[in-house]
Amino acid sequence: MNLEEMLKNRQYFEQFLSEDKYENSMEVLGGLFAEEQRKDEADLSNIRYAQGELYYHYKDFEAAIYKWEYVNNELSSWAKKNMADAYVQLGYYSEGEKLYTSIVTDSLVLNSEIGLHLFSLYTKIRNLVKADHIIKWVVSINPDYPKVTETARRFYEENQDWKSAVELAVQEGIRLKSVQWFSILKSYVVEGYTKELPPEYFKESLMILKDFSQAHFEQLLSSLWKRYEEDGKLLDWVQSLNQLFNEMEAGEQERWQETKQLFREVFFTLINGKFLIKDIENLIPDLFKNWVRIVDLEDAPLVNGGILAWNDYFPTTLDREVVESAEAFISREPVSIRSMEESIQLLFDIINWGEDESINMSELLKWDGKTVKIENDDDIKLFLQEFNEVERYEVMLQLIRKLLDLLLEKKEEQKKQLQTNINWHKEILSKLNGAVHQLDDLKFAKNKVIKKSFALNKEDIKNSIESKIPEILKSCSDLVTENSDFKKIHVEINEAMNERVQQYLYETVQPLFQKKFQGWVKKSELEFIESKKFLDEMSDGLNQLLGEDRLQMECDFQVLNDWKRDMERMTSFISYEKENFFLRFSPTQFLLKSAGKLLGGLSQNKGFLAGQYKKHIEHEDFTEVTKLITKRFLQQLDIFERSLDRDISMFFSNPIHALQNTVEQLERDKELYEKELQSFKSNPETFYDPMILFQIRHRQFEWLNTGSFVKNE
């Protein structure tokens, strides 16, 4: 054991002891201390250091600190580190941290120990920022130190610091060329902890891993592909994949079990109609070049047929030697059953894509004028049984070609239909908006007629009352005679006035009231019926244009029923509140009443008083009291009149809402059609690019069929 190992394990004291296992270590060191102390130039640092270790082992941390404080030779840095350990054991964390951080040393082991103990301290006091900083520092200076990287990994995982965990796995995998660390990295990829990292981040790891473990290289490569595809970054991944294989050598003896399948899946994923050509056209050439380097005989027809098909549509993108090699291969290889299966898959991919494009694909699948029912593998196998083994592949290619041609035609029909739909919606919306204005005009006109009729009837009643009541009141002067009791004549006349006004209201005004407002209700009903007839004709015409009974413009005749009920209530009974016509204290009235009380008993004054009373009644201004009676009488009508706007609006509310809702829905439909058409016009590649890619796949199988026969496997 070397010196630093002894110091790290606190076993430095053992070098002062003999092999006698029964000797007392403290006594031995104490004796050595006393012996050294007697020397003229005593050097006690080493013995004190050893004594401190023993005190520490016996958990006498204060005594250990005391001994280590006086170490002042080359062991002083280790002594400070041990003192810091003792302070931490005593719970003096702040003092321990200060000592740890004050030590300056060139010893890699001591720095590593200080770093690990500081990390332990920081995690204990939950200062995770400092813990993270110090463990990264220890890893950077001495990653080979025991348990350093494992401690760092556990810390990162416990705190879900996946960025640091991934960086550590990559760093250690590359440094140690360790399958274990690359396996840990793969687990992070599978769990989704690498999603924020770009694909090129893993390039060096893959290059190194491939050199010493192709199996693990393929596993990591496959995991990365699946992760980036799930995260929507497949194109970035393919670009990185191409760069990786462009720089990597592929030996002829290497078996690419997973990677060949990866290239196959990547290729068909890119050209299955989900990506635009501009996004993949720069990726496909390198993908072919690298795929053909690792492909086996089973998939060789597909990749070479793909190369020739791509070259037919994009002839300047592939290297000439790649194309010539593919032509040579295709000319000598037969079509395999695997190619037949791929062509069937192409058929189903086209069908599924067409359905997503809202095209009824079942109408397009025809052979010899008859619709071909193809919903699953059994259907297609049943269809192909009608042909011999040599014909089947050719039939499949023809069926796919016809389907692609019909898809193009159908899409053009869809585009024309969109424009037709837009034009139809514009036309019908124009008529509906006109209907909305007509309905608003109708509502305004009926509102005006009904309210005006009501107001005229109310005004007639008002005029009748205001003109008649003053006459009735003045006619009460005939009740005054010389025989009247002038002491209470004013009370008698006031009572008579109330009786005559009430009689007038009951016998004259109430019948007139009933006649006029019941007539008003009937007239209003005719106006509503006329409105309903107009709206029925309008809705019939609009529904014919719409092609369905979409508009139901039912009016709210409950409004009319409420009016009938309210009018029956108001006209069947009149509540009259007695008025003090002749008991008001105007100056004249006061004088007459006073005179009646003073002179009423004198017969020679009765004629004079009677004349004065008559004169007063006949010339009294009853305008204000008449207005008060009229206001009370018409009060219910006033309240009713104020609700007419609301009631008439309620009558028309359903038709208005029906029209508005229909207009809003048709506007939304029109906007959707316009948006779809505009999208097609501004981004035609969203349809045509998938079609071109399907055509390339179809052309791929045509190349496989060129001068070939179907090979049984």
mmCIF file of N, CA, C and O in Angstrom, residues 435 438-439 442 528-542 553-555 651-652 655-656 659:
data_model
loop_
_atom_site.group_PDB
_atom_site.id
_atom_site.type_symbol
_atom_site.label_atom_id
_atom_site.label_comp_id
_atom_site.label_asym_id
_atom_site.label_seq_id
_atom_site.Cartn_x
_atom_site.Cartn_y
_atom_site.Cartn_z
ATOM 1 N N ALA A 435 -82.841 38.164 -46.763
ATOM 2 C CA ALA A 435 -83.974 37.754 -45.931
ATOM 3 C C ALA A 435 -83.862 38.348 -44.532
ATOM 4 O O ALA A 435 -84.877 38.719 -43.915
ATOM 5 N N GLN A 438 -85.087 41.800 -44.810
ATOM 6 C CA GLN A 438 -86.543 41.793 -44.957
ATOM 7 C C GLN A 438 -87.232 41.542 -43.621
ATOM 8 O O GLN A 438 -88.233 42.177 -43.300
ATOM 9 N N LEU A 439 -86.674 40.624 -42.872
ATOM 10 C CA LEU A 439 -87.261 40.308 -41.575
ATOM 11 C C LEU A 439 -87.133 41.494 -40.629
ATOM 12 O O LEU A 439 -88.074 41.800 -39.871
ATOM 13 N N LEU A 442 -89.746 43.896 -41.696
ATOM 14 C CA LEU A 442 -91.078 43.418 -41.307
ATOM 15 C C LEU A 442 -91.318 43.666 -39.821
ATOM 16 O O LEU A 442 -92.382 44.155 -39.421
ATOM 17 N N PHE A 528 -99.870 39.764 -36.882
ATOM 18 C CA PHE A 528 -98.980 38.631 -36.603
ATOM 19 C C PHE A 528 -99.213 37.482 -37.578
ATOM 20 O O PHE A 528 -98.268 36.839 -38.040
ATOM 21 N N ILE A 529 -100.476 37.207 -37.853
ATOM 22 C CA ILE A 529 -100.796 36.124 -38.803
ATOM 23 C C ILE A 529 -100.240 36.447 -40.179
ATOM 24 O O ILE A 529 -99.683 35.580 -40.873
ATOM 25 N N GLU A 530 -100.389 37.714 -40.559
ATOM 26 C CA GLU A 530 -99.846 38.141 -41.852
ATOM 27 C C GLU A 530 -98.323 37.974 -41.871
ATOM 28 O O GLU A 530 -97.742 37.524 -42.858
ATOM 29 N N SER A 531 -97.667 38.301 -40.748
ATOM 30 C CA SER A 531 -96.215 38.142 -40.638
ATOM 31 C C SER A 531 -95.829 36.677 -40.745
ATOM 32 O O SER A 531 -94.857 36.312 -41.428
ATOM 33 N N LYS A 532 -96.590 35.809 -40.060
ATOM 34 C CA LYS A 532 -96.295 34.374 -40.089
ATOM 35 C C LYS A 532 -96.428 33.828 -41.506
ATOM 36 O O LYS A 532 -95.592 33.014 -41.962
ATOM 37 N N LYS A 533 -97.433 34.252 -42.210
ATOM 38 C CA LYS A 533 -97.622 33.802 -43.589
ATOM 39 C C LYS A 533 -96.437 34.226 -44.454
ATOM 40 O O LYS A 533 -95.911 33.439 -45.258
ATOM 41 N N PHE A 534 -96.010 35.463 -44.280
ATOM 42 C CA PHE A 534 -94.865 35.962 -45.045
ATOM 43 C C PHE A 534 -93.614 35.144 -44.734
ATOM 44 O O PHE A 534 -92.854 34.764 -45.633
ATOM 45 N N LEU A 535 -93.404 34.851 -43.437
ATOM 46 C CA LEU A 535 -92.211 34.103 -43.028
ATOM 47 C C LEU A 535 -92.257 32.657 -43.510
ATOM 48 O O LEU A 535 -91.224 32.074 -43.847
ATOM 49 N N ASP A 536 -93.477 32.064 -43.524
ATOM 50 C CA ASP A 536 -93.602 30.693 -44.037
ATOM 51 C C ASP A 536 -93.215 30.636 -45.511
ATOM 52 O O ASP A 536 -92.517 29.714 -45.956
ATOM 53 N N GLU A 537 -93.685 31.619 -46.271
ATOM 54 C CA GLU A 537 -93.337 31.666 -47.692
ATOM 55 C C GLU A 537 -91.825 31.877 -47.863
ATOM 56 O O GLU A 537 -91.194 31.266 -48.731
ATOM 57 N N MET A 538 -91.261 32.734 -47.015
ATOM 58 C CA MET A 538 -89.822 32.988 -47.075
ATOM 59 C C MET A 538 -89.039 31.724 -46.764
ATOM 60 O O MET A 538 -88.092 31.363 -47.485
ATOM 61 N N SER A 539 -89.407 31.021 -45.673
ATOM 62 C CA SER A 539 -88.666 29.819 -45.280
ATOM 63 C C SER A 539 -88.809 28.714 -46.315
ATOM 64 O O SER A 539 -87.855 27.977 -46.581
ATOM 65 N N ASP A 540 -90.006 28.582 -46.930
ATOM 66 C CA ASP A 540 -90.183 27.568 -47.974
ATOM 67 C C ASP A 540 -89.239 27.836 -49.142
ATOM 68 O O ASP A 540 -88.591 26.907 -49.661
ATOM 69 N N GLY A 541 -89.168 29.096 -49.545
ATOM 70 C CA GLY A 541 -88.291 29.442 -50.656
ATOM 71 C C GLY A 541 -86.823 29.215 -50.333
ATOM 72 O O GLY A 541 -86.062 28.667 -51.137
ATOM 73 N N LEU A 542 -86.418 29.609 -49.123
ATOM 74 C CA LEU A 542 -85.019 29.434 -48.725
ATOM 75 C C LEU A 542 -84.666 27.964 -48.541
ATOM 76 O O LEU A 542 -83.564 27.528 -48.899
ATOM 77 N N MET A 553 -88.970 28.759 -39.097
ATOM 78 C CA MET A 553 -89.167 30.102 -38.531
ATOM 79 C C MET A 553 -90.516 30.192 -37.817
ATOM 80 O O MET A 553 -91.490 30.759 -38.332
ATOM 81 N N GLU A 554 -90.571 29.573 -36.657
ATOM 82 C CA GLU A 554 -91.791 29.574 -35.850
ATOM 83 C C GLU A 554 -91.855 30.835 -35.009
ATOM 84 O O GLU A 554 -90.929 31.140 -34.260
ATOM 85 N N CYS A 555 -92.998 31.557 -35.120
ATOM 86 C CA CYS A 555 -93.185 32.778 -34.344
ATOM 87 C C CYS A 555 -93.764 32.445 -32.969
ATOM 88 O O CYS A 555 -94.411 31.417 -32.776
ATOM 89 N N PHE A 651 -91.915 37.935 -30.370
ATOM 90 C CA PHE A 651 -92.691 37.265 -31.413
ATOM 91 C C PHE A 651 -91.796 36.893 -32.592
ATOM 92 O O PHE A 651 -91.915 35.806 -33.170
ATOM 93 N N PHE A 652 -90.869 37.790 -32.939
ATOM 94 C CA PHE A 652 -90.003 37.558 -34.106
ATOM 95 C C PHE A 652 -88.650 36.928 -33.748
ATOM 96 O O PHE A 652 -87.827 36.701 -34.636
ATOM 97 N N PRO A 655 -87.620 33.325 -35.562
ATOM 98 C CA PRO A 655 -87.222 33.464 -36.974
ATOM 99 C C PRO A 655 -85.896 34.207 -37.150
ATOM 100 O O PRO A 655 -85.075 33.828 -37.980
ATOM 101 N N ILE A 656 -85.710 35.263 -36.340
ATOM 102 C CA ILE A 656 -84.464 36.035 -36.454
ATOM 103 C C ILE A 656 -83.265 35.163 -36.096
ATOM 104 O O ILE A 656 -82.262 35.122 -36.810
ATOM 105 N N LEU A 659 -82.580 32.480 -38.768
ATOM 106 C CA LEU A 659 -81.887 33.042 -39.928
ATOM 107 C C LEU A 659 -80.427 33.355 -39.597
ATOM 108 O O LEU A 659 -79.509 33.015 -40.357
#
